[in-house]
Coordinates of C-alpha atoms in Angstrom, one line a residue:
M1 CA 100.3 76.5 99.3
N2 CA 103.8 77.4 97.3
N3 CA 106.6 76.9 99.8
N4 CA 109.4 79.1 98.2
V5 CA 110.6 81.8 100.4
V6 CA 109.9 85.1 99.2
L7 CA 111.2 86.8 102.4
S8 CA 113.7 86.0 104.7
M9 CA 115.0 88.2 107.8
R10 CA 117.6 86.6 110.2
G11 CA 119.1 87.9 113.6
I12 CA 117.5 91.2 112.8
S13 CA 118.3 93.3 116.1
K14 CA 117.7 97.1 116.8
T15 CA 118.1 99.1 120.0
F16 CA 117.0 102.7 120.4
P17 CA 118.0 104.7 123.4
G18 CA 117.3 102.8 126.6
V19 CA 115.1 100.2 124.5
K20 CA 116.2 96.9 122.9
A21 CA 113.5 97.1 120.5
L22 CA 114.6 94.0 118.5
S23 CA 116.7 91.2 119.5
N24 CA 117.9 88.3 117.1
V25 CA 114.6 88.0 115.6
D26 CA 113.7 85.9 112.5
F27 CA 111.0 86.2 110.3
T28 CA 110.1 83.8 107.2
L29 CA 107.3 84.6 104.5
C30 CA 106.7 82.4 101.8
Q31 CA 105.0 83.0 98.3
G32 CA 101.3 82.6 98.2
E33 CA 101.0 83.0 102.2
I34 CA 99.1 85.1 104.4
H35 CA 101.3 85.5 107.7
A36 CA 100.1 87.1 110.9
L37 CA 102.8 89.1 112.9
M38 CA 101.4 89.4 116.3
G39 CA 102.3 90.9 119.6
E40 CA 101.4 93.5 122.2
N41 CA 102.3 97.1 121.4
G42 CA 105.7 97.2 122.0
A43 CA 106.5 93.7 121.1
G44 CA 108.7 94.7 118.0
K45 CA 106.3 94.4 115.2
S46 CA 106.3 97.9 114.1
T47 CA 110.1 97.9 114.3
L48 CA 110.8 94.8 112.3
V49 CA 108.7 96.3 109.5
K50 CA 110.2 99.5 109.5
V51 CA 113.8 97.6 109.4
L52 CA 112.1 95.9 106.3
T53 CA 111.0 98.9 104.7
G54 CA 114.2 100.8 105.1
V55 CA 112.6 103.2 107.8
Y56 CA 115.1 102.1 110.3
T57 CA 118.8 100.5 109.7
M58 CA 119.2 97.5 111.7
D59 CA 122.1 96.9 114.0
S60 CA 122.7 93.2 113.0
G61 CA 121.0 90.5 111.0
E62 CA 120.6 89.7 107.4
I63 CA 117.7 90.1 104.8
R64 CA 116.9 88.2 101.6
V65 CA 114.4 88.9 99.0
A66 CA 113.8 86.1 96.7
G67 CA 116.8 84.3 97.8
N68 CA 119.1 87.2 97.4
A69 CA 120.7 89.4 100.3
V70 CA 119.7 92.9 100.2
S71 CA 120.5 96.0 101.9
I72 CA 117.3 98.1 102.4
R73 CA 118.4 101.8 103.0
S74 CA 115.1 103.5 102.4
P75 CA 111.5 102.8 101.7
Q76 CA 112.2 103.5 97.9
D77 CA 114.6 100.9 98.2
A78 CA 112.2 98.4 99.5
Q79 CA 109.4 99.7 97.2
N80 CA 111.8 98.9 94.3
M81 CA 112.5 95.6 95.7
G82 CA 108.8 94.9 95.5
I83 CA 107.9 95.3 99.3
S84 CA 104.7 97.7 99.5
T85 CA 103.3 98.8 102.8
V86 CA 99.9 99.8 103.9
Y87 CA 100.1 101.4 107.4
Q88 CA 97.6 101.8 109.9
E89 CA 97.7 105.5 110.0
I90 CA 96.5 106.6 106.4
T91 CA 99.7 108.3 104.6
L92 CA 97.6 109.8 101.7
C93 CA 97.4 113.4 100.7
P94 CA 93.5 114.4 101.2
N95 CA 93.7 117.3 99.1
L96 CA 94.6 115.5 96.1
T97 CA 92.5 113.4 94.1
V98 CA 92.3 109.5 94.2
A99 CA 94.3 109.0 91.2
E100 CA 96.8 111.3 92.2
N101 CA 97.4 109.5 95.4
M102 CA 97.7 106.3 93.4
F103 CA 100.2 107.4 91.1
I104 CA 102.1 110.1 92.6
G105 CA 105.8 109.7 93.0
R106 CA 105.6 106.9 90.5
G107 CA 106.4 108.9 87.3
K108 CA 109.4 108.3 85.3
Y109 CA 109.1 111.4 83.2
H110 CA 108.4 115.1 84.0
F111 CA 105.0 115.1 82.3
I112 CA 102.2 112.8 83.4
N113 CA 99.4 112.0 81.3
W114 CA 96.8 112.3 84.2
R115 CA 94.0 111.6 81.8
A116 CA 95.4 108.3 81.2
Q117 CA 96.3 107.9 84.8
E118 CA 92.9 108.4 85.8
K119 CA 91.6 106.1 83.4
R120 CA 94.0 103.4 84.7
A121 CA 92.9 104.3 88.3
D122 CA 89.4 104.0 87.6
E123 CA 90.1 100.6 86.2
I124 CA 91.9 99.8 89.4
L125 CA 89.0 100.8 91.8
Q126 CA 86.2 99.1 89.7
K127 CA 88.4 95.8 89.8
L128 CA 88.7 95.9 93.5
K129 CA 85.0 97.4 94.0
I130 CA 86.0 100.4 96.2
P131 CA 83.2 102.9 95.9
V132 CA 85.3 106.0 94.8
K133 CA 85.7 107.8 91.3
A134 CA 89.6 108.6 90.2
A135 CA 88.7 112.2 89.9
Q136 CA 87.1 112.4 93.5
Q137 CA 89.1 114.4 96.1
L138 CA 90.4 112.1 98.6
G139 CA 89.8 114.4 101.3
T140 CA 86.0 113.8 100.7
C141 CA 85.8 110.2 100.9
S142 CA 85.5 108.2 104.4
I143 CA 88.3 107.1 106.2
A144 CA 87.3 103.4 105.1
V145 CA 87.6 104.3 101.5
Q146 CA 90.9 106.3 102.1
Q147 CA 92.3 103.3 103.7
M148 CA 90.9 101.0 100.4
V149 CA 92.6 103.5 98.3
A150 CA 95.9 103.2 100.1
I151 CA 95.6 99.3 99.7
A152 CA 94.7 99.9 96.1
R153 CA 97.9 101.9 95.6
A154 CA 100.0 99.0 97.1
V155 CA 98.4 96.3 95.4
D156 CA 99.1 98.1 91.8
M157 CA 102.8 98.2 92.4
E158 CA 103.2 94.5 91.2
C159 CA 104.3 94.0 94.9
K160 CA 106.1 90.4 95.9
V161 CA 105.5 91.4 99.6
L162 CA 102.4 93.0 100.8
I163 CA 102.7 94.5 104.2
L164 CA 99.3 95.4 105.6
D165 CA 99.7 97.2 109.2
E166 CA 96.0 97.3 110.9
P167 CA 94.3 97.8 107.3
T168 CA 91.0 96.6 109.0
S169 CA 90.8 99.3 112.0
S170 CA 88.4 101.5 110.1
L171 CA 86.5 99.3 107.8
D172 CA 83.3 97.9 108.4
E173 CA 82.4 94.3 108.2
R174 CA 81.4 94.4 104.3
E175 CA 84.4 96.1 103.5
V176 CA 86.6 93.9 105.8
E177 CA 85.2 90.9 103.6
L178 CA 86.1 92.9 100.5
L179 CA 89.7 93.1 101.7
F180 CA 90.1 89.6 102.6
S181 CA 88.7 88.4 99.1
L182 CA 91.3 90.8 97.6
M183 CA 94.1 89.0 100.0
R184 CA 92.9 85.8 98.8
D185 CA 93.2 86.7 95.3
L186 CA 96.7 88.1 95.8
K187 CA 97.8 84.9 97.6
S188 CA 96.6 82.6 94.7
H189 CA 98.8 85.1 92.5
G190 CA 101.8 84.3 94.6
V191 CA 102.0 87.4 96.7
G192 CA 103.3 86.8 100.3
I193 CA 101.6 89.0 102.5
I194 CA 102.3 90.3 106.2
F195 CA 99.1 91.0 108.1
I196 CA 99.3 92.9 111.4
T197 CA 96.0 93.4 113.4
H198 CA 94.8 93.1 116.6
F199 CA 91.5 91.5 115.8
L200 CA 92.4 87.6 116.6
D201 CA 89.0 86.3 114.7
Q202 CA 90.6 88.1 111.6
V203 CA 93.8 86.4 112.0
Y204 CA 92.0 83.0 112.0
E205 CA 89.7 83.6 109.2
V206 CA 92.3 84.6 106.6
C207 CA 95.9 83.7 107.7
D208 CA 98.0 80.7 107.0
K209 CA 100.9 81.3 109.4
I210 CA 101.5 83.1 112.8
T211 CA 104.8 84.5 114.0
V212 CA 104.4 86.0 117.4
L213 CA 106.9 88.5 119.1
R214 CA 107.3 89.3 123.0
N215 CA 109.3 92.2 124.2
G216 CA 111.6 92.3 121.0
E217 CA 112.2 88.9 120.7
L218 CA 110.8 85.6 118.9
V219 CA 108.5 83.3 120.5
G220 CA 107.8 81.1 117.7
E221 CA 106.3 80.8 114.2
Y222 CA 103.2 78.5 113.8
E223 CA 100.8 77.0 111.4
I224 CA 97.2 78.4 111.7
K225 CA 95.8 75.0 112.7
D226 CA 98.3 74.3 115.5
L227 CA 97.8 77.2 117.3
P228 CA 94.1 77.5 119.2
K229 CA 93.0 81.2 120.0
V230 CA 93.9 80.8 123.8
D231 CA 97.3 79.6 122.8
L232 CA 98.2 82.4 120.9
I233 CA 97.2 85.0 123.5
S234 CA 98.8 83.3 125.8
A235 CA 102.2 83.5 123.7
M236 CA 101.7 87.4 123.2
L237 CA 101.5 87.5 126.7
G238 CA 103.3 85.0 128.3
K239 CA 100.7 84.4 130.9
D240 CA 97.2 83.1 131.2
L241 CA 94.3 85.2 130.0
E242 CA 91.6 83.7 131.9
D243 CA 90.9 87.1 133.3
I244 CA 89.1 88.5 129.8
S245 CA 86.2 86.2 130.1
K246 CA 85.9 86.9 134.0
L247 CA 86.6 90.3 133.5
K248 CA 82.7 91.3 133.8
Q249 CA 82.0 88.9 136.4
Q250 CA 84.7 90.2 138.8
K251 CA 83.1 93.8 138.6
K252 CA 82.2 95.1 142.0
A253 CA 78.9 97.1 141.9
Y254 CA 78.9 100.7 142.8
T255 CA 77.0 100.9 146.2
G256 CA 76.6 104.9 146.1
D257 CA 73.2 106.7 145.1
K258 CA 71.8 105.7 142.0
E259 CA 71.4 109.2 140.4
A260 CA 72.1 110.8 136.8
V261 CA 75.5 112.3 136.5
Y262 CA 74.8 113.5 132.8
E263 CA 71.4 113.9 130.8
A264 CA 70.5 115.3 127.6
Y265 CA 67.2 116.2 126.1
D266 CA 66.9 116.8 122.3
L267 CA 70.9 117.0 121.9
S268 CA 71.6 117.5 118.3
S269 CA 74.7 118.5 116.2
A270 CA 76.0 120.1 113.1
E271 CA 77.2 116.8 112.0
G272 CA 73.7 115.3 111.5
V273 CA 73.4 113.8 114.8
K274 CA 69.3 113.8 115.1
P275 CA 68.0 115.1 118.6
F276 CA 68.3 112.2 120.8
N277 CA 67.5 112.0 124.6
F278 CA 70.3 110.3 126.7
R279 CA 71.9 109.9 130.4
T280 CA 74.5 108.4 132.3
M281 CA 74.0 107.1 135.8
K282 CA 76.7 107.3 138.6
G283 CA 78.8 103.9 138.5
E284 CA 77.5 102.8 135.1
V285 CA 79.3 101.8 132.0
N286 CA 76.8 102.4 129.0
G287 CA 77.9 102.3 125.2
F288 CA 76.9 103.4 121.6
T289 CA 77.0 100.6 119.1
G290 CA 76.0 100.3 115.6
L291 CA 77.6 99.9 112.3
L292 CA 80.2 102.3 111.0
G293 CA 78.8 105.5 110.1
S294 CA 76.0 104.8 112.5
G295 CA 76.7 108.4 114.3
R296 CA 78.0 106.7 117.4
S297 CA 81.0 108.9 117.5
E298 CA 79.2 112.0 116.4
S299 CA 76.7 111.5 119.2
V300 CA 79.5 111.3 121.9
R301 CA 81.2 114.5 120.3
A302 CA 77.9 116.5 120.5
I303 CA 77.8 115.5 124.3
F304 CA 81.5 116.9 124.7
A305 CA 80.7 119.8 122.3
A306 CA 83.8 118.5 120.2
D307 CA 81.4 119.2 117.1
R308 CA 79.0 122.5 117.2
V309 CA 75.9 121.7 119.4
T310 CA 72.7 122.9 117.3
G311 CA 70.0 122.2 120.0
G312 CA 69.2 120.6 123.4
T313 CA 69.2 120.7 126.9
V314 CA 72.0 119.2 129.0
K315 CA 71.7 118.8 133.1
M316 CA 74.9 117.6 135.2
G317 CA 73.9 116.3 138.7
G318 CA 70.5 117.4 138.1
K319 CA 71.2 120.9 137.3
E320 CA 71.1 122.4 133.7
V321 CA 74.4 123.8 132.5
K322 CA 75.6 125.1 129.0
I323 CA 78.0 123.1 127.2
T324 CA 78.8 124.7 123.5
K325 CA 82.5 124.0 123.5
P326 CA 84.9 121.4 125.2
L327 CA 86.2 123.5 127.9
D328 CA 82.4 124.2 128.9
A329 CA 82.4 120.2 129.2
M330 CA 85.7 119.6 130.8
K331 CA 84.5 122.4 133.4
N332 CA 81.4 120.5 134.0
G333 CA 83.6 117.3 134.7
I334 CA 83.1 115.5 131.5
G335 CA 86.5 113.8 130.0
Y336 CA 86.7 112.6 126.5
L337 CA 89.1 110.2 125.0
P338 CA 88.5 110.8 121.0
E339 CA 88.6 108.0 118.3
D340 CA 91.3 109.5 116.7
R341 CA 94.1 109.8 119.1
K342 CA 96.7 111.1 116.9
G343 CA 94.6 113.8 115.3
D344 CA 92.6 115.0 118.6
G345 CA 94.6 113.1 121.3
I346 CA 98.6 113.4 121.5
I347 CA 100.7 116.4 120.9
Q348 CA 103.2 114.7 119.1
D349 CA 106.3 116.8 119.8
L350 CA 105.5 117.2 123.6
S351 CA 106.8 114.7 126.1
V352 CA 104.6 111.9 128.2
R353 CA 104.6 114.0 131.2
E354 CA 103.4 117.4 129.2
N355 CA 100.9 115.2 127.6
I356 CA 99.4 113.5 130.8
I357 CA 99.0 117.0 132.7
L358 CA 97.6 118.9 129.5
A359 CA 93.7 118.6 130.2
L360 CA 94.4 119.5 134.1
Q361 CA 96.5 122.4 133.0
V362 CA 93.8 123.9 130.6
L363 CA 91.3 123.7 133.6
K364 CA 93.7 125.7 135.8
G365 CA 94.7 128.0 133.3
F366 CA 98.1 128.4 131.6
F367 CA 98.9 131.2 133.3
K368 CA 98.9 129.3 136.2
P369 CA 101.2 126.6 135.5
F370 CA 102.0 123.6 137.6
S371 CA 105.5 123.6 139.1
R372 CA 107.9 121.0 137.4
A373 CA 107.8 119.0 140.7
E374 CA 104.0 118.7 140.7
A375 CA 104.1 117.7 137.0
E376 CA 106.6 115.3 137.3
K377 CA 104.7 113.8 140.3
F378 CA 101.4 113.5 138.5
A379 CA 103.2 111.8 135.6
D380 CA 105.2 109.1 137.9
E381 CA 101.6 108.4 139.2
Y382 CA 100.0 107.7 135.8
I383 CA 103.2 105.8 134.3
K384 CA 102.9 103.6 137.4
L385 CA 99.1 103.1 137.5
L386 CA 98.8 102.5 133.8
Q387 CA 102.0 100.7 133.4
I388 CA 102.9 102.9 130.5
K389 CA 105.9 101.6 128.8
T390 CA 108.2 104.7 128.1
A391 CA 112.0 105.3 128.7
S392 CA 111.2 108.2 130.6
K393 CA 108.2 110.7 131.5
E394 CA 110.3 113.4 129.2
T395 CA 110.5 110.9 126.1
P396 CA 108.4 112.6 123.3
I397 CA 104.7 110.8 122.9
K398 CA 105.5 110.2 119.7
S399 CA 108.1 107.5 120.0
L400 CA 105.9 105.5 122.2
S401 CA 103.8 102.5 120.7
G402 CA 100.1 103.2 120.0
G403 CA 98.8 101.3 123.1
N404 CA 100.9 103.3 125.0
Q405 CA 99.9 106.6 123.6
Q406 CA 96.5 105.6 124.2
K407 CA 97.4 104.9 128.1
V408 CA 98.7 108.5 128.4
I409 CA 95.7 110.1 127.0
L410 CA 93.6 107.9 129.6
A411 CA 95.7 109.4 132.2
R412 CA 95.2 112.9 130.9
W413 CA 91.8 112.5 131.9
L414 CA 91.9 110.2 134.9
L415 CA 94.0 113.3 136.4
T416 CA 91.3 115.5 135.8
N417 CA 89.2 113.3 138.1
P418 CA 85.9 113.2 135.9
Q419 CA 82.3 112.7 137.1
Y420 CA 81.8 111.2 133.4
L421 CA 84.3 110.0 131.4
I422 CA 83.6 109.3 127.6
L423 CA 85.8 106.5 125.9
D424 CA 85.7 106.3 121.9
E425 CA 87.5 103.3 120.6
P426 CA 90.1 103.6 123.8
T427 CA 91.4 100.3 122.6
R428 CA 91.7 100.3 118.5
G429 CA 95.0 99.1 117.3
I430 CA 96.3 98.2 120.6
D431 CA 97.2 94.7 122.0
V432 CA 95.1 92.0 123.7
G433 CA 96.9 92.6 127.0
T434 CA 96.5 96.5 127.1
K435 CA 92.9 96.2 126.1
V436 CA 92.4 94.1 129.2
E437 CA 94.0 96.7 131.4
I438 CA 92.2 99.5 130.0
Q439 CA 88.8 97.4 130.5
K440 CA 89.8 96.9 134.1
Q441 CA 90.3 100.5 134.5
V442 CA 87.2 101.3 133.1
L443 CA 85.3 99.1 135.6
K444 CA 87.4 100.4 138.8
L445 CA 86.2 103.8 137.8
A446 CA 82.6 102.8 137.7
E447 CA 83.0 101.1 141.3
K448 CA 84.0 104.7 142.4
G449 CA 80.9 106.1 141.2
V450 CA 82.5 107.8 137.7
G451 CA 79.8 107.3 134.8
L452 CA 81.4 106.3 131.5
T453 CA 80.5 105.7 128.1
F454 CA 82.3 103.2 126.2
I455 CA 82.4 102.9 122.4
S456 CA 84.1 100.2 120.5
S457 CA 84.0 98.5 117.0
E458 CA 84.4 95.1 118.5
I459 CA 80.8 94.1 120.2
Q460 CA 82.4 91.4 122.5
E461 CA 84.6 94.1 123.9
M462 CA 81.3 96.0 124.5
L463 CA 79.7 93.4 126.0
N464 CA 82.7 92.7 128.6
V465 CA 82.2 96.1 129.9
C466 CA 78.9 97.7 129.4
S467 CA 75.6 97.0 131.5
R468 CA 73.5 99.2 128.9
L469 CA 74.0 99.6 125.1
V470 CA 72.3 102.2 123.0
V471 CA 71.8 100.7 119.3
M472 CA 72.0 103.4 116.7
R473 CA 71.3 103.6 112.8
D474 CA 71.6 106.3 110.5
R475 CA 72.5 108.6 113.3
N476 CA 69.4 107.9 115.0
I477 CA 68.8 105.9 118.0
V478 CA 67.0 102.5 117.3
G479 CA 66.8 100.9 120.4
E480 CA 68.3 100.1 123.7
L481 CA 69.7 96.8 125.5
R482 CA 70.1 96.2 129.3
D483 CA 71.9 93.4 131.5
D484 CA 70.3 90.0 130.3
E485 CA 69.2 91.6 126.8
L486 CA 73.0 92.2 125.9
S487 CA 73.9 89.7 123.5
Q488 CA 75.5 90.1 119.8
D489 CA 72.4 88.5 118.3
N490 CA 70.1 91.1 120.2
I491 CA 72.4 93.8 118.5
M492 CA 72.4 92.6 115.1
R493 CA 68.5 92.4 115.1
T494 CA 68.1 95.8 116.5
I495 CA 70.3 97.4 113.9
A496 CA 68.6 95.2 111.3
G497 CA 65.1 96.2 112.3
G498 CA 65.1 98.5 115.6
N499 CA 62.5 101.2 115.8
A500 CA 63.4 104.8 116.9
H501 CA 63.5 105.0 120.5
N502 CA 64.5 107.3 123.0
E503 CA 64.6 106.8 126.7

């Protein structure tokens, strides 16, 4: 590995009102190195990256690029210095073409030869094996392809430092391997890569070093070979994590009546979900699993009527009900934490308090608002219950870390006291500690008789909490696994060769 330092950050500190986001943090990146930046949500990773890219101005500290002290006042400054970033949330323009997204803002003249740009874009896309044409409108592409286009845009800017912030969160296994191949190729050409992810296995597959932050402070920098996974988790959390492996074993069984809380027969939606039968029992945690695009999210969106329902019969507690829109689902005791927390979950400009009470206020009716005292009581209760890190309940939710935003959305649905709760990717892009907290809450709800459906891209997480998995392929149920049948091998075999199956 080339040991020439391409980036040095020393004594970086940054304070927001009521929060010390970074305290005297050091970070070093060498040429030809893939360096993981790890820590819980709220540990300071995003703040450090935003200081590096000129989004935030540091209170104190020094940044050197290729040995030269620099002042980075804006993202354009960072880009001009060879620092490119691909963020977790895709920031491209879906109404423009792929080529326009790759080159917009980079023209030196008033007139741009878009035909030449499209040709150049197609060359880059083919080189990176991204399955899209330069002339295609970005909005027609899958989220995974949009993510790859964002990476292609960053890579083509001849960067010295490439920052990848949760780049694999929307990619399937094949696309992750493609990205890793690209990262290794860039590494061989001397690019330094900062890799931010919550997928621990990916860190050990592709990284050379790890820097760990906790509560805005530097815990340490480690060679990957010197830091076993359990020690990494301990460094991130500052505590022993034995409870991860013991989580499911500690679950107390629901002791009430074993009856169905939700049943669907021949349910289908306008999003191409084929008619399926499904039920959830009281006190059960089940899940939909399958590869990206298998239809798992579309299935639960049909259950909640978030997508237009085109057929089927639904029963709640054994009685037939009509659910054609989300409000119908809510009135029948169904809660739904969506996959896209920013697009479908949080209301960014509202406070933590307002976001928490939103679903219950909808059920009550907006012409019957809660008193300020009631709303504050609800907010205080769930901030404490879920350990939401926020300066106050009046803080705008957009100021919170991703994991804490997710906790607020979970609080919103817990407040409605649902009979049946659907959680679609509730732990995507959040830290290990928060994942465990959410998993514990899921099992506690099951103990109380709530029926739950849990979806995660991480199979191990599904195995941690679910007692039954519905396996999907091509938007159709191809199998079902229960209890002792639940294993990663069985899931993969069922996806590969399962026959259509409805319970």
